[in-house]
PDB file of C-alpha atoms in Angstrom:
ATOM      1  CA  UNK A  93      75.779 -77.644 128.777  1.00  0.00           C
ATOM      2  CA  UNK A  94      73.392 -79.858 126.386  1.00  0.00           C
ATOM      3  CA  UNK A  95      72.210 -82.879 128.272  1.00  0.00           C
ATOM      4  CA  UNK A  96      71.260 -85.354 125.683  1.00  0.00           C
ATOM      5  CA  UNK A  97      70.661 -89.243 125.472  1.00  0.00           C
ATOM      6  CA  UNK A  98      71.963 -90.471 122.284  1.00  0.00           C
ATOM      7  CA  UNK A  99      71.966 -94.098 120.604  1.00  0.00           C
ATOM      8  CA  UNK A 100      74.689 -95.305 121.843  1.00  0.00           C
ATOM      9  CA  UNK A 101      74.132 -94.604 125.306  1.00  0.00           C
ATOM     10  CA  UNK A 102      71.417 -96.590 125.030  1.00  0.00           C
ATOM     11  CA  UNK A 103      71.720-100.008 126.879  1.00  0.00           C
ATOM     12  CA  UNK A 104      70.371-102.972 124.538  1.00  0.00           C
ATOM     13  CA  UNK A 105      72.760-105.341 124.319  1.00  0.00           C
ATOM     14  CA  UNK A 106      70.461-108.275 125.529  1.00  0.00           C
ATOM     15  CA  UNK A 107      74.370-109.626 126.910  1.00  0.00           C
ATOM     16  CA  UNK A 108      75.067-106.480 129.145  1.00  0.00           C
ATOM     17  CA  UNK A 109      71.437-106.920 130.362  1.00  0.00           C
ATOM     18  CA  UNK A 110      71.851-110.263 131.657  1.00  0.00           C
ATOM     19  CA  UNK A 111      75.094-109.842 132.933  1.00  0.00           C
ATOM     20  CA  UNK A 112      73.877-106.725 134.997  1.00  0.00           C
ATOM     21  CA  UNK A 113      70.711-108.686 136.381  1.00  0.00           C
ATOM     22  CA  UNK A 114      73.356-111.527 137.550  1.00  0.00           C
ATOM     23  CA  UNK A 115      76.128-109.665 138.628  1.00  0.00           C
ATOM     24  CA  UNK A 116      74.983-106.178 139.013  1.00  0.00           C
ATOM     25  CA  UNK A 117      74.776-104.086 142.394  1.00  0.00           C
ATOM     26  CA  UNK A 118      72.217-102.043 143.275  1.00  0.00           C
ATOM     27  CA  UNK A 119      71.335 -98.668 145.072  1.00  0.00           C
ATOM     28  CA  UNK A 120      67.170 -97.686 145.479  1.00  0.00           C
ATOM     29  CA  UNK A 121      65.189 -94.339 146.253  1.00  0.00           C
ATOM     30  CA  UNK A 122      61.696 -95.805 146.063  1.00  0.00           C
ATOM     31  CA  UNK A 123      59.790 -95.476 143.396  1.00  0.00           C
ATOM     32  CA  UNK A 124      63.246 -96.098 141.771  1.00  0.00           C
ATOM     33  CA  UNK A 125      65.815 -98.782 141.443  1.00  0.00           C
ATOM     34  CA  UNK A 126      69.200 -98.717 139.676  1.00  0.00           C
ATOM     35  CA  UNK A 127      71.537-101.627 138.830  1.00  0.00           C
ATOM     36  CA  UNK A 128      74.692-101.289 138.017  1.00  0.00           C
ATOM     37  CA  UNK A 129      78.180-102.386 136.881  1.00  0.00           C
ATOM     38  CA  UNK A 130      81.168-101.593 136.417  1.00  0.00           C
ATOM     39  CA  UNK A 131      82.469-103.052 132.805  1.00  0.00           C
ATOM     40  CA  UNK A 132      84.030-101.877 130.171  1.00  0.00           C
ATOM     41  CA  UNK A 133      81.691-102.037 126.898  1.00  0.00           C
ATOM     42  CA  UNK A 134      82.745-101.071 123.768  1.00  0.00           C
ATOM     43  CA  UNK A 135      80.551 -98.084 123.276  1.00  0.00           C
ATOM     44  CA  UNK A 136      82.421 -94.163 123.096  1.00  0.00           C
ATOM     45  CA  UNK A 137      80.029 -92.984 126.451  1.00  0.00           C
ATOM     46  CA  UNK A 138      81.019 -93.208 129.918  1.00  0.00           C
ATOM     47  CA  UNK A 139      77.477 -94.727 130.890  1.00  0.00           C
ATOM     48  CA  UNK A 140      74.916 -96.981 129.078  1.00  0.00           C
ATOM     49  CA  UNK A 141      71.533 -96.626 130.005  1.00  0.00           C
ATOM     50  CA  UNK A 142      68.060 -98.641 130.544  1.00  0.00           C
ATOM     51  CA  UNK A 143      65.020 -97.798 131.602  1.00  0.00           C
ATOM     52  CA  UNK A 144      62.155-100.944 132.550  1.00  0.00           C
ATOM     53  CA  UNK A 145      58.657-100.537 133.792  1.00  0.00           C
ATOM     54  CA  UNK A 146      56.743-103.847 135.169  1.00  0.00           C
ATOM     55  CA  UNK A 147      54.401-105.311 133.139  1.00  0.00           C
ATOM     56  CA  UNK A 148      52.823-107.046 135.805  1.00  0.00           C
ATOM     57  CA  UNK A 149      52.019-104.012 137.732  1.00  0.00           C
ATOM     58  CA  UNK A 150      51.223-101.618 134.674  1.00  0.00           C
ATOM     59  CA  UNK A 151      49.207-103.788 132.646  1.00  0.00           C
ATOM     60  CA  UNK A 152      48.488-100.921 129.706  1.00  0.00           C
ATOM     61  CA  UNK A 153      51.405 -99.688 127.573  1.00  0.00           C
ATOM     62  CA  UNK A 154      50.938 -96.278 127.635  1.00  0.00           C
ATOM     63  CA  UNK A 155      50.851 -96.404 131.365  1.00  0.00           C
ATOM     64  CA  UNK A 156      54.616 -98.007 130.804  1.00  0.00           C
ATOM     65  CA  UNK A 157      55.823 -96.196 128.426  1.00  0.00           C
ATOM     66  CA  UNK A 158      54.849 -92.762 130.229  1.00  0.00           C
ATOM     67  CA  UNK A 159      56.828 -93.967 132.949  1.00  0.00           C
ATOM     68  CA  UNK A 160      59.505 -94.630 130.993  1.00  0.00           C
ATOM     69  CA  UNK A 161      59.754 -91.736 128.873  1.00  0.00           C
ATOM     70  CA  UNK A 162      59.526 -89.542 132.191  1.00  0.00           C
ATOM     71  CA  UNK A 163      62.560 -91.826 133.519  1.00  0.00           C
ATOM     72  CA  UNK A 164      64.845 -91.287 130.444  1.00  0.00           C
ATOM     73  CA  UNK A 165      63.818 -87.313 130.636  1.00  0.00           C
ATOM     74  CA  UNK A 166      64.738 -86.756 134.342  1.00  0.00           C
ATOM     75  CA  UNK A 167      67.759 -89.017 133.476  1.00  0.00           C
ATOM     76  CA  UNK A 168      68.876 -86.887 130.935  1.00  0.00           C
ATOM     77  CA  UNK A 169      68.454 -84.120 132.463  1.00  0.00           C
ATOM     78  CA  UNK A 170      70.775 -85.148 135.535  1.00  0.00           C
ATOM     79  CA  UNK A 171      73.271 -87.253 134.253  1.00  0.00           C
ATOM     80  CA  UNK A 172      75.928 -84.646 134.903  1.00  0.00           C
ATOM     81  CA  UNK A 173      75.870 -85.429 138.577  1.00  0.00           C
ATOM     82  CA  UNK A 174      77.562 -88.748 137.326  1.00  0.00           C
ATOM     83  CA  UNK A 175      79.599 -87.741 134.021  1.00  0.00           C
ATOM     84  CA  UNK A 176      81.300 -84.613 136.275  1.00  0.00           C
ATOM     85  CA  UNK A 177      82.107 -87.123 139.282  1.00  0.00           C
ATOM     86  CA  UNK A 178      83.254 -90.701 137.596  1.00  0.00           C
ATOM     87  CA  UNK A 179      85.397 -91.848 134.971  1.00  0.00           C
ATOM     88  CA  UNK A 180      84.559 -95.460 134.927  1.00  0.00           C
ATOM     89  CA  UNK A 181      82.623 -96.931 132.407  1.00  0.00           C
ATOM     90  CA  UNK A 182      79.078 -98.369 134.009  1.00  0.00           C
ATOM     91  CA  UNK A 183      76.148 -99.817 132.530  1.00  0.00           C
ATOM     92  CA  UNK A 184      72.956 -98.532 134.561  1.00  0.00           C
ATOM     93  CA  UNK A 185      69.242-100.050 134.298  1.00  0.00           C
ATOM     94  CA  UNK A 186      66.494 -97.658 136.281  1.00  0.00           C
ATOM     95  CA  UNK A 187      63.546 -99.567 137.412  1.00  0.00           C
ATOM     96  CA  UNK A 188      60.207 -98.516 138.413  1.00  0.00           C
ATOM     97  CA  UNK A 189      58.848-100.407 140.975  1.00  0.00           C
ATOM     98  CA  UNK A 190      55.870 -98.514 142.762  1.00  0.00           C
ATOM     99  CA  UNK A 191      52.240 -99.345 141.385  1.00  0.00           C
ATOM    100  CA  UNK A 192      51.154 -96.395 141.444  1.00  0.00           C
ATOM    101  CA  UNK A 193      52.208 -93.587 138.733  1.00  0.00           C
ATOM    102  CA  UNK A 194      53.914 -90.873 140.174  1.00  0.00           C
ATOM    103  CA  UNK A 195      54.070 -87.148 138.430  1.00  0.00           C
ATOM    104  CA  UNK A 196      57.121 -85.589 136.844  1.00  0.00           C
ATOM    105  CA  UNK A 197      58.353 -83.495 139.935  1.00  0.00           C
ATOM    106  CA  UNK A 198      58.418 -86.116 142.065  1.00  0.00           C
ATOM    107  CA  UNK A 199      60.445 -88.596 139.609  1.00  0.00           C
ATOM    108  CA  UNK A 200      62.982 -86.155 138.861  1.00  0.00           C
ATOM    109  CA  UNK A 201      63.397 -85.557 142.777  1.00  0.00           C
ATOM    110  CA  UNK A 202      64.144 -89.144 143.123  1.00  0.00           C
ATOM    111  CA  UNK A 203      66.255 -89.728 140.494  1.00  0.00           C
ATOM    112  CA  UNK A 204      68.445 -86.808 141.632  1.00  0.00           C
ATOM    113  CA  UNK A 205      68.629 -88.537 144.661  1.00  0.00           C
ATOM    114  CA  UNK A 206      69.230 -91.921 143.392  1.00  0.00           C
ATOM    115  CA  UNK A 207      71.998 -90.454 141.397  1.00  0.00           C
ATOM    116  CA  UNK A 208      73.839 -89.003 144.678  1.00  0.00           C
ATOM    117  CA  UNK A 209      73.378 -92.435 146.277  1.00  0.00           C
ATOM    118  CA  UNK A 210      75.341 -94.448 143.819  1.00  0.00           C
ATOM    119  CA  UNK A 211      77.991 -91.972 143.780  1.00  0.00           C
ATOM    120  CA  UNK A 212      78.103 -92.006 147.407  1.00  0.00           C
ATOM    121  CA  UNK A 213      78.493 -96.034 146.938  1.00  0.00           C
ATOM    122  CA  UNK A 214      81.016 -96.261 144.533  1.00  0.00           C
ATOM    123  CA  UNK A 215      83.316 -94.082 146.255  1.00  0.00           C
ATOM    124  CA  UNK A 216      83.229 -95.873 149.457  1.00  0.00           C
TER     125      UNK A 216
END
């Protein structure tokens, strides 16, 4: 199975954003954060996907964008824990909201995690 994250599963309708910080739920394994929603968007994917990386804590954009690249990599990687267990369309934004930078092994732990949590929620 090739796990990829193409264009349009990219969240960046500045729209869907909003709505999701209004309306969305949301499900955390610390460092990590996910909001959610259930709404049918017009893209082909099941899921559209952001990742967002404080500015306030992280004042130097590599520091961010390392972050954020390891978040869309561990995403990637285990977004078949979602695509083989839902059929909903969702739009998903993962936060990052230690202060510290954690390594890659640890991320992906959590987001694995995180993952099995908001299945766990949605099907209750």
């Amino acid at each position: 199975m090739q796990s990829t994250f193409k264009k349009q599963e990219k969240l960046k309708s500045k729209k869907l954003i909003e709505k999701l910080f209004l309306e969305g739920r949301s499900v955390s394994s610390y460092p990590l954060k996910l909001l959610y929603l259930k709404i049918n968007h017009t893209a082909d994917c099941l899921l559209q996907t952001g990742v967002s990386v404080s500015k306030r804590k992280f004042k130097n954009a590599v520091d961010r964008n390392r972050i954020k690249r390891l978040l869309r990599e561990t995403y990637r990687k285990h977004k078949y824990i979602i695509l083989e267990n839902c059929s909903d369309k969702y739009i998903f934004m993962f936060l990052y909201v230690d202060e510290n930078e954690k390594n890659y092994v640890f991320i992906e732990e959590k987001m694995i995690n995180l993952l099995q949590k908001f299945l766990k929620k949605i099907e209750s």
